[in-house]
mmCIF file of C-alpha atoms and ligand atoms in Angstrom:
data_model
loop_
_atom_site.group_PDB
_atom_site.id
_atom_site.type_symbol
_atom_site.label_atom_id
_atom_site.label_comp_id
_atom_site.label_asym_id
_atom_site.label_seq_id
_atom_site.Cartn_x
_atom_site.Cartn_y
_atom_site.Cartn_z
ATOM 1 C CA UNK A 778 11.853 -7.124 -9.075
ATOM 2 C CA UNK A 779 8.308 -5.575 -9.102
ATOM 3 C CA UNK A 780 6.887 -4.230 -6.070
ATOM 4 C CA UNK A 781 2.968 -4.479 -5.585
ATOM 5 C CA UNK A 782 0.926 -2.681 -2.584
ATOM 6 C CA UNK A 783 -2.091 -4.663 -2.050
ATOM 7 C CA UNK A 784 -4.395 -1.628 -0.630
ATOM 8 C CA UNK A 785 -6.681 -1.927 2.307
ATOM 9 C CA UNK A 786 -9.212 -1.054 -0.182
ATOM 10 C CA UNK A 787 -8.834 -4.123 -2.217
ATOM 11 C CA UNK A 788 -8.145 -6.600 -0.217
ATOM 12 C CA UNK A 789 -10.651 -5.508 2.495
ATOM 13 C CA UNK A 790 -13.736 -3.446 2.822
ATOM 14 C CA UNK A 791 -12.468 -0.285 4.182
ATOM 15 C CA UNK A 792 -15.958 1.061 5.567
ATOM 16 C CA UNK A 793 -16.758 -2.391 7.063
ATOM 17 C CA UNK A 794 -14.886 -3.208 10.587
ATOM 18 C CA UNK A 795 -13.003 -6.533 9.909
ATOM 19 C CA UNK A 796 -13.543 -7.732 6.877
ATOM 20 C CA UNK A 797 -11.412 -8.921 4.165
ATOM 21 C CA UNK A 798 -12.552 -9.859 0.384
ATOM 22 C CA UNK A 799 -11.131 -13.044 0.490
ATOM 23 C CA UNK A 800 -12.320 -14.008 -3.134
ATOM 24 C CA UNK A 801 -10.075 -11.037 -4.633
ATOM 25 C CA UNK A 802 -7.280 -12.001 -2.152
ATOM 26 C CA UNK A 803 -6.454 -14.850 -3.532
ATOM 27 C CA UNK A 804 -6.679 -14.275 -7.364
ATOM 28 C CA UNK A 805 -4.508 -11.313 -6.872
ATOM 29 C CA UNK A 806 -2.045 -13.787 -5.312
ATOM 30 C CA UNK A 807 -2.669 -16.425 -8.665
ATOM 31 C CA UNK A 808 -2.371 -13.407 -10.829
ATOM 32 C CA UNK A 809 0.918 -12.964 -8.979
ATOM 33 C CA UNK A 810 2.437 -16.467 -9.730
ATOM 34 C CA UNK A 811 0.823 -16.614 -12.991
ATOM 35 C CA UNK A 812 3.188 -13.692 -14.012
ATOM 36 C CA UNK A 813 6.240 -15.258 -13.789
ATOM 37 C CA UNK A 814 7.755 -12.451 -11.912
ATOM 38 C CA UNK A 815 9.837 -11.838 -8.781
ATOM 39 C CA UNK A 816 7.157 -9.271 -6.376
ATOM 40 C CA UNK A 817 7.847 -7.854 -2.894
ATOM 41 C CA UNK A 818 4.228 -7.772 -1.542
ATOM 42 C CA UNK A 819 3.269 -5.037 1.132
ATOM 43 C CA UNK A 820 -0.152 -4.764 2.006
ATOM 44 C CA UNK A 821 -2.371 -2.233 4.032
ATOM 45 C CA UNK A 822 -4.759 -2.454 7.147
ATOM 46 C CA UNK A 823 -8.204 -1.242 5.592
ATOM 47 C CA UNK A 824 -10.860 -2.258 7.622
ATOM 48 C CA UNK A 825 -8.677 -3.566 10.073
ATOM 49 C CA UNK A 826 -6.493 -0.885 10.933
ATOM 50 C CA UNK A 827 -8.146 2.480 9.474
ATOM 51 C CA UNK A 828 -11.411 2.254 11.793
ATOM 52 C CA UNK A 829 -9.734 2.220 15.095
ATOM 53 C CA UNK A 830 -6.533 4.230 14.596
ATOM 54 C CA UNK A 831 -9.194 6.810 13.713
ATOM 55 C CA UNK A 832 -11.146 6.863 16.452
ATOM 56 C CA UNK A 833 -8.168 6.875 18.581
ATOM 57 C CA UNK A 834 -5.869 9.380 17.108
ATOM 58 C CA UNK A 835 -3.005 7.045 17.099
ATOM 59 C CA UNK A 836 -1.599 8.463 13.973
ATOM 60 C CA UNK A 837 -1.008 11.551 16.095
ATOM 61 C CA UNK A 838 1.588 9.508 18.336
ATOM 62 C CA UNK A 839 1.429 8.740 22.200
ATOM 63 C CA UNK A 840 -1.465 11.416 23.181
ATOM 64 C CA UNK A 841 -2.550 9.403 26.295
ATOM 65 C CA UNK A 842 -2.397 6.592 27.866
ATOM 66 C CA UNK A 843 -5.910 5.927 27.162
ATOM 67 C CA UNK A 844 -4.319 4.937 23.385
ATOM 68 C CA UNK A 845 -2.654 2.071 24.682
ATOM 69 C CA UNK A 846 -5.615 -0.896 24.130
ATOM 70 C CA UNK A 847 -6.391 1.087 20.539
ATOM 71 C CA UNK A 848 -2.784 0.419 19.948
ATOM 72 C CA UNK A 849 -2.109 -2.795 20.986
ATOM 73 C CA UNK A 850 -5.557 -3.795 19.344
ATOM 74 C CA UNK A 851 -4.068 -2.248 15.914
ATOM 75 C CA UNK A 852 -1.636 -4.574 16.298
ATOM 76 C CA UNK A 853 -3.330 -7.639 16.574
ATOM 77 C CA UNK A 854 -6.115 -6.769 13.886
ATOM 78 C CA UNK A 855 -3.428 -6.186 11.155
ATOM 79 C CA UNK A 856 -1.304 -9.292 11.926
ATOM 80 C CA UNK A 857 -4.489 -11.153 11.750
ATOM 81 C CA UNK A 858 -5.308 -9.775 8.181
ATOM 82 C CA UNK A 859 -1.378 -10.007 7.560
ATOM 83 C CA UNK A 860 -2.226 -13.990 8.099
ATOM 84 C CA UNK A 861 -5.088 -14.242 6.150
ATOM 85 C CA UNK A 862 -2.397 -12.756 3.223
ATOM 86 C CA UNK A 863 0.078 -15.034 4.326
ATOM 87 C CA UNK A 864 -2.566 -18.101 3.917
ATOM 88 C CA UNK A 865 -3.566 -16.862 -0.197
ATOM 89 C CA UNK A 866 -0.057 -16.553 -1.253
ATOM 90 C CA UNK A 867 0.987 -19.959 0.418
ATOM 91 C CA UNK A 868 -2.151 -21.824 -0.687
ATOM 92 C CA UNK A 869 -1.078 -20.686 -4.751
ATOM 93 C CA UNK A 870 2.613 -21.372 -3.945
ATOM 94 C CA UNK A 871 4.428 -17.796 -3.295
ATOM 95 C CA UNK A 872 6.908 -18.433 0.262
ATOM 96 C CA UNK A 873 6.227 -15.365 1.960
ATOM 97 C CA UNK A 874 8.122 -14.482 5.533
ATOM 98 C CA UNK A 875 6.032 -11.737 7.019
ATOM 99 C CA UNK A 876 8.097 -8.535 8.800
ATOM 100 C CA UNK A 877 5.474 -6.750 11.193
ATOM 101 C CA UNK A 878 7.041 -3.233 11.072
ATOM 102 C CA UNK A 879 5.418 -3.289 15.122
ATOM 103 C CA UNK A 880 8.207 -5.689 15.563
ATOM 104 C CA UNK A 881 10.699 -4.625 12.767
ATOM 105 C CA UNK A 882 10.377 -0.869 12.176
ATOM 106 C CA UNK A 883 11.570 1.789 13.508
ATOM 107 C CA UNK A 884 10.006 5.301 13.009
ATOM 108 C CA UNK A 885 10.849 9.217 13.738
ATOM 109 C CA UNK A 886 8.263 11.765 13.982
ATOM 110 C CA UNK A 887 5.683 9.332 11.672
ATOM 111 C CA UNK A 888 8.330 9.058 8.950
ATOM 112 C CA UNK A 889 10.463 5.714 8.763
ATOM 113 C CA UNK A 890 13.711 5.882 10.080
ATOM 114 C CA UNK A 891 14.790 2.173 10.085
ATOM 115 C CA UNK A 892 13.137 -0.285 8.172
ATOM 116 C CA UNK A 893 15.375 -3.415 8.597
ATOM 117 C CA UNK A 894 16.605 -3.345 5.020
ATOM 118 C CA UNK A 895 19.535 -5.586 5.908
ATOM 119 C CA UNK A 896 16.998 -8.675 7.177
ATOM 120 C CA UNK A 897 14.511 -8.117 3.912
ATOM 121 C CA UNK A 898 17.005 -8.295 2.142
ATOM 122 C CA UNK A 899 18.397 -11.739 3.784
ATOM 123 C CA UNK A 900 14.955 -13.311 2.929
ATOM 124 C CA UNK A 901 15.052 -12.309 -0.349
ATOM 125 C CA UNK A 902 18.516 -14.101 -1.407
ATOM 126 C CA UNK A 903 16.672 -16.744 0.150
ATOM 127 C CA UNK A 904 14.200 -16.897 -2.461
ATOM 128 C CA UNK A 905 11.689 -16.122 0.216
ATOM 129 C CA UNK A 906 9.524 -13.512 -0.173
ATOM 130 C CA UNK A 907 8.863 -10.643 2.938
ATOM 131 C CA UNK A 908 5.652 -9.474 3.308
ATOM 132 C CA UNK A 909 5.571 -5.845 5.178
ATOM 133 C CA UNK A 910 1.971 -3.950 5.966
ATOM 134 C CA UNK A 911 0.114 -1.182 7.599
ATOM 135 C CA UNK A 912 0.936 -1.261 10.723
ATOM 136 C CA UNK A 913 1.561 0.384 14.442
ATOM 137 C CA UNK A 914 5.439 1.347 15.061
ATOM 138 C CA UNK A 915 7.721 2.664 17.890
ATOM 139 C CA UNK A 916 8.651 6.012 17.285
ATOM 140 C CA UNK A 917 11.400 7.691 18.944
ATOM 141 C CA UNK A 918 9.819 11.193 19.081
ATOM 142 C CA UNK A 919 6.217 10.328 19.278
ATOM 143 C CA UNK A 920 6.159 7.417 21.556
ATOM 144 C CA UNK A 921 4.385 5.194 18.722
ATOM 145 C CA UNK A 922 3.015 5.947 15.158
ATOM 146 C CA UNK A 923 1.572 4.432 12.157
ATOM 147 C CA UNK A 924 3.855 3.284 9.503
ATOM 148 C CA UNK A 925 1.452 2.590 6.184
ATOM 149 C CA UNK A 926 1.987 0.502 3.499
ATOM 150 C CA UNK A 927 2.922 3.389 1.652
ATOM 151 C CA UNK A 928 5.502 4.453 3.298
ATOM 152 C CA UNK A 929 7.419 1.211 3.404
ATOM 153 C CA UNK A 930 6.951 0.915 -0.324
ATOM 154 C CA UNK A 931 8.381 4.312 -0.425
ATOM 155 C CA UNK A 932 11.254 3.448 1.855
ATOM 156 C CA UNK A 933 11.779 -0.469 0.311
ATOM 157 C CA UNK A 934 11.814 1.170 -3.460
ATOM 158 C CA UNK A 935 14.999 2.848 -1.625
ATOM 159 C CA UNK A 936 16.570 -0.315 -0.909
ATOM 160 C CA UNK A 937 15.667 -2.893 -3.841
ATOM 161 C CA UNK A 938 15.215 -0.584 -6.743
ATOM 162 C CA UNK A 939 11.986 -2.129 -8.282
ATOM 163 C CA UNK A 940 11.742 -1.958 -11.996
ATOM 164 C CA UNK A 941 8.148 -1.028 -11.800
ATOM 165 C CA UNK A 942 5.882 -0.178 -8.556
ATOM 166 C CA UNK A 943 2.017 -1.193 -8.710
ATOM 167 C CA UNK A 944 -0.910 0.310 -6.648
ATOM 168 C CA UNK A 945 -3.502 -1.742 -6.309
ATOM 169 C CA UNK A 946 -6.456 -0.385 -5.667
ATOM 170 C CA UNK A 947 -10.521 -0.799 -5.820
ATOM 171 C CA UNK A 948 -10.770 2.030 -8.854
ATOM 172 C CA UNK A 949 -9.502 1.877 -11.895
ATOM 173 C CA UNK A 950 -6.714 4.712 -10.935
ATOM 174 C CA UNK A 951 -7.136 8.233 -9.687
ATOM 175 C CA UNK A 952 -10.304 9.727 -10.905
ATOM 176 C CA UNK A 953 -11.120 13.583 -12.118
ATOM 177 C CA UNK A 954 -14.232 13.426 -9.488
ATOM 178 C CA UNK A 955 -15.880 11.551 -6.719
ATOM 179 C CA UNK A 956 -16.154 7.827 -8.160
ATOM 180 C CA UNK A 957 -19.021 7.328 -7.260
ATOM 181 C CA UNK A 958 -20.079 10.262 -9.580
ATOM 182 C CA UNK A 959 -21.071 8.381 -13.193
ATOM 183 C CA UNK A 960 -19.421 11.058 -15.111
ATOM 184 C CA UNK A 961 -15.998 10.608 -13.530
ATOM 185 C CA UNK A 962 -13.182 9.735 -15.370
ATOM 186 C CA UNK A 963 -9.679 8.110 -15.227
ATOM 187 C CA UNK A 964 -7.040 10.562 -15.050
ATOM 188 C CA UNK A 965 -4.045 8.279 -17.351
ATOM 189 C CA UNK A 966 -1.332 10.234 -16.604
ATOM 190 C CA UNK A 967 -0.288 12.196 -13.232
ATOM 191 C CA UNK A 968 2.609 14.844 -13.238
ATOM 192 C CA UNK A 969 4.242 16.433 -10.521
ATOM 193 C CA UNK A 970 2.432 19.785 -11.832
ATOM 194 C CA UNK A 971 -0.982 18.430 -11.232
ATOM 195 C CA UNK A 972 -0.845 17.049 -7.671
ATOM 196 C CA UNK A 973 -1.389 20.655 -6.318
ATOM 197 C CA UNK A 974 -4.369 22.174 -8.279
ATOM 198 C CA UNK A 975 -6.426 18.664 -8.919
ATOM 199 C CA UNK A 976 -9.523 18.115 -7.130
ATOM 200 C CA UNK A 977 -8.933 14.350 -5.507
ATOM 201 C CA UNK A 978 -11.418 12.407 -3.660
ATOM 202 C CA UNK A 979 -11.717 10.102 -0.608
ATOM 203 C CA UNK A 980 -13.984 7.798 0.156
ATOM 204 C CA UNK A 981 -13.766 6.370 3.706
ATOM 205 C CA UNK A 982 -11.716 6.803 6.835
ATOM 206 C CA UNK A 983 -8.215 6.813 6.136
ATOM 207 C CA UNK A 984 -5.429 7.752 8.615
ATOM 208 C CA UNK A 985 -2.693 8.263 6.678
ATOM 209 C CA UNK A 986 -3.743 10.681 4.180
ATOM 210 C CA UNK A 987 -5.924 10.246 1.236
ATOM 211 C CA UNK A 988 -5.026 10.513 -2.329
ATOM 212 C CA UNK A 989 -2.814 13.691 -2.352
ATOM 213 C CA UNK A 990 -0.209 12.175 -0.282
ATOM 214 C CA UNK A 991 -0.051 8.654 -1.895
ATOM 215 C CA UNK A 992 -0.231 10.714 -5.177
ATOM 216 C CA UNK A 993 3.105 12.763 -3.478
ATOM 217 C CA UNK A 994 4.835 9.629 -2.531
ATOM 218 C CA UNK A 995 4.441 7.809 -5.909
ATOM 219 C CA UNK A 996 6.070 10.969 -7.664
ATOM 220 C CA UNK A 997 9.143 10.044 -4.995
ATOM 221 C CA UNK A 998 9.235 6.924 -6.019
ATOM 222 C CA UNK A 999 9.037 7.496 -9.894
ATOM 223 C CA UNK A 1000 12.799 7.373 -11.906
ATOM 224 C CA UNK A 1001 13.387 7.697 -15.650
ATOM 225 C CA UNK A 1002 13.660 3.718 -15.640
ATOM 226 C CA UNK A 1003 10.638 3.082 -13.102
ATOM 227 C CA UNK A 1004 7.282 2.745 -13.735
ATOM 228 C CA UNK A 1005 4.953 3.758 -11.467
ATOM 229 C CA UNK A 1006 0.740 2.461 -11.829
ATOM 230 C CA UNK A 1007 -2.367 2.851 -9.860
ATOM 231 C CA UNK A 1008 -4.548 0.202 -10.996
ATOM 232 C CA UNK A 1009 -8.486 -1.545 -10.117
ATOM 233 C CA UNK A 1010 -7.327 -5.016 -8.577
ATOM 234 C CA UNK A 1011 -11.660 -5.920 -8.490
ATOM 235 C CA UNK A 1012 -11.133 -6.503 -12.084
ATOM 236 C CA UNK A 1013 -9.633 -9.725 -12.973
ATOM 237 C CA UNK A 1014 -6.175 -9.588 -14.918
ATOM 238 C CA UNK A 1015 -5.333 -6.160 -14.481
ATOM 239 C CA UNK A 1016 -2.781 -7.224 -12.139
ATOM 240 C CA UNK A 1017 -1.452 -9.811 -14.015
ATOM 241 C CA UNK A 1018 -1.074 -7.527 -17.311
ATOM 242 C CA UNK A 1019 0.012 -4.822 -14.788
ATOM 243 C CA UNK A 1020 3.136 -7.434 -13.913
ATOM 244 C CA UNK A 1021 3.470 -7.981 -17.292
ATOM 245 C CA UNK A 1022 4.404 -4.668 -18.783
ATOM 246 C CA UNK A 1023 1.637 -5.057 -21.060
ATOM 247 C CA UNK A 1024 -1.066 -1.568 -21.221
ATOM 248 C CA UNK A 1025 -3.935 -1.829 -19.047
ATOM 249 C CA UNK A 1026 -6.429 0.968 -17.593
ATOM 250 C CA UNK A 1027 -5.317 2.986 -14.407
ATOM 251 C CA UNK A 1028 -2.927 6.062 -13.622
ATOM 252 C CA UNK A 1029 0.458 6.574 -14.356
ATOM 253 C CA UNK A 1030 2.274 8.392 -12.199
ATOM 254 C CA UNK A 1031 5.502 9.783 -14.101
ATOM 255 C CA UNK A 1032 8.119 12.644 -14.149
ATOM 256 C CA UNK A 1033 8.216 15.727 -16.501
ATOM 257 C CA UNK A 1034 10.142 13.923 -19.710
ATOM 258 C CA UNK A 1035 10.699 17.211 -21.893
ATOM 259 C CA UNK A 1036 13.430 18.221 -20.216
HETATM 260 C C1 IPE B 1046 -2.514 1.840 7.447
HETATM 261 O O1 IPE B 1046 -1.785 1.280 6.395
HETATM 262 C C2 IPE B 1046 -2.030 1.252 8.756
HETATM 263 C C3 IPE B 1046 -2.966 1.424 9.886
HETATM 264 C C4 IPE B 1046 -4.031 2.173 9.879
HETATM 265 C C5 IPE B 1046 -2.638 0.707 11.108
HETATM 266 P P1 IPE B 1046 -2.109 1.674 4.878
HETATM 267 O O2 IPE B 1046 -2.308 3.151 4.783
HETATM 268 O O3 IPE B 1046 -1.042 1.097 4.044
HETATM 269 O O4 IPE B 1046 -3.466 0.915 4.622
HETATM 270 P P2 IPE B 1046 -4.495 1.064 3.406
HETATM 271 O O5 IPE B 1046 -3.924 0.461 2.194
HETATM 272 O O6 IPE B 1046 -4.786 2.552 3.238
HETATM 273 O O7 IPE B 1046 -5.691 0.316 3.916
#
């Protein structure tokens, strides 16, 4: 079992309000089912979460009433991107069941408490596939939160132990500098030592926490037998050799070895 995060960066453009890269969406998906492999797909909001749970704080929990149309908005905007997923994997033959953690998850102070393990599982002896996503959540302290994509790879690694978890991503991993900065290069390998002192770089909007914390929660997720990859999904076959074990450009995330 390989688990792949389609970021909101891939599959949409994250500065643009609404709008999904529909093209790269679905050869992701064929580069999926070319592979031969069993993937868990979780995907993330971009442009259709990030802009307004910005503007309305709602990672910050129930503020105000005032939150409550930015929330249920949320909602709607990443179910509708959830079913424009749901239409590329169907259309090249994958049988995803999408789990909207706004109906399925259940979170504690912005952290996941529940996740439904016990029904993602059910699909999965199936042979169905669940499909989770950046999403809103209830959250028993804060009234509501946002549960990312991240954190229910993070919490689903827990339950299925993936051989291998892939990032993808619209850069070819985790750059030294800015991206857009010619001179910036791929960083290859990422150890717990360097998440502190490196000098990481966002883009866009992004509510749940830039490249420090993803970088954080891969290192949680990385095991002597798991690999763990950031790698540029606007580049055909990356995926697909990604899914294949085989070596392809991007970041590996991995724990000290020379012990
Ligand atoms: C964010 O999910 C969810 C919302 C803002 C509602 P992710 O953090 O997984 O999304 P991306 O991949 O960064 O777009």
């Amino acid at each position: 079992m390989i688990l792949v995060k389609l970021g909101g960066s891939v599959i949409t453009d994250k500065a643009q309000y609404q709008s999904v890269r529909l093209d790269v969406l679905t050869r992701l998906c064929r580069e999926i089912v070319e592979s031969g492999k069993d993937v868990v797909v979780v995907h993330g909001a971009g442009s259709f979460g990030h802009i307004m749970a910005h503007d309305h704080r709602l990672a910050e929990g129930h503020l105000d009433d005032g939150q409550i149309p930015a929330l249920a908005t949320v909602s709607r905007d990443v179910r509708q991107l959830n079913l424009m997923v749901m239409d590329a994997m169907l259309s090249v033959g994958l049988m995803p069941i999408s789990l909207p953690p706004s109906a399925c998850v259940l979170m504690k102070g912005g952290e996941i408490k529940d996740l439904g393990a016990e029904r993602i599982r059910s699909y999965i002896s199936l042979g169905a596939s669940p499909v989770m996503f950046g999403d809103v959540a209830l959250d028993e302290s804060m009234g509501f939160s946002i549960c990312s994509g991240d954190q229910i790879i993070e919490s689903l690694a827990k339950e299925i132990s993936p051989e291998r978890v892939v990032f993808v991503s619209d850069v070819d991993g985790i750059m030294d500098r800015d991206p857009a900065d010619p001179s910036s290069r791929v960083v290859e390998v990422v150890r717990p030592e360097d998440v502190e002192v490196m000098d990481f770089h966002a883009r866009v909007k992004d509510v749940t926490g830039g490249i420090r914390k993803k970088l954080k929660s891969m290192l949680g997720l990385c095991t002597p037998e798991r690999e763990c990859l950031i790698i540029n999904g606007t580049v055909p076959g990356r995926l697909l050799a990604a899914l294949n074990g085989e070596r392809v450009l991007g970041t590996r995330v991995e724990l000290d070895t020379d012990e």
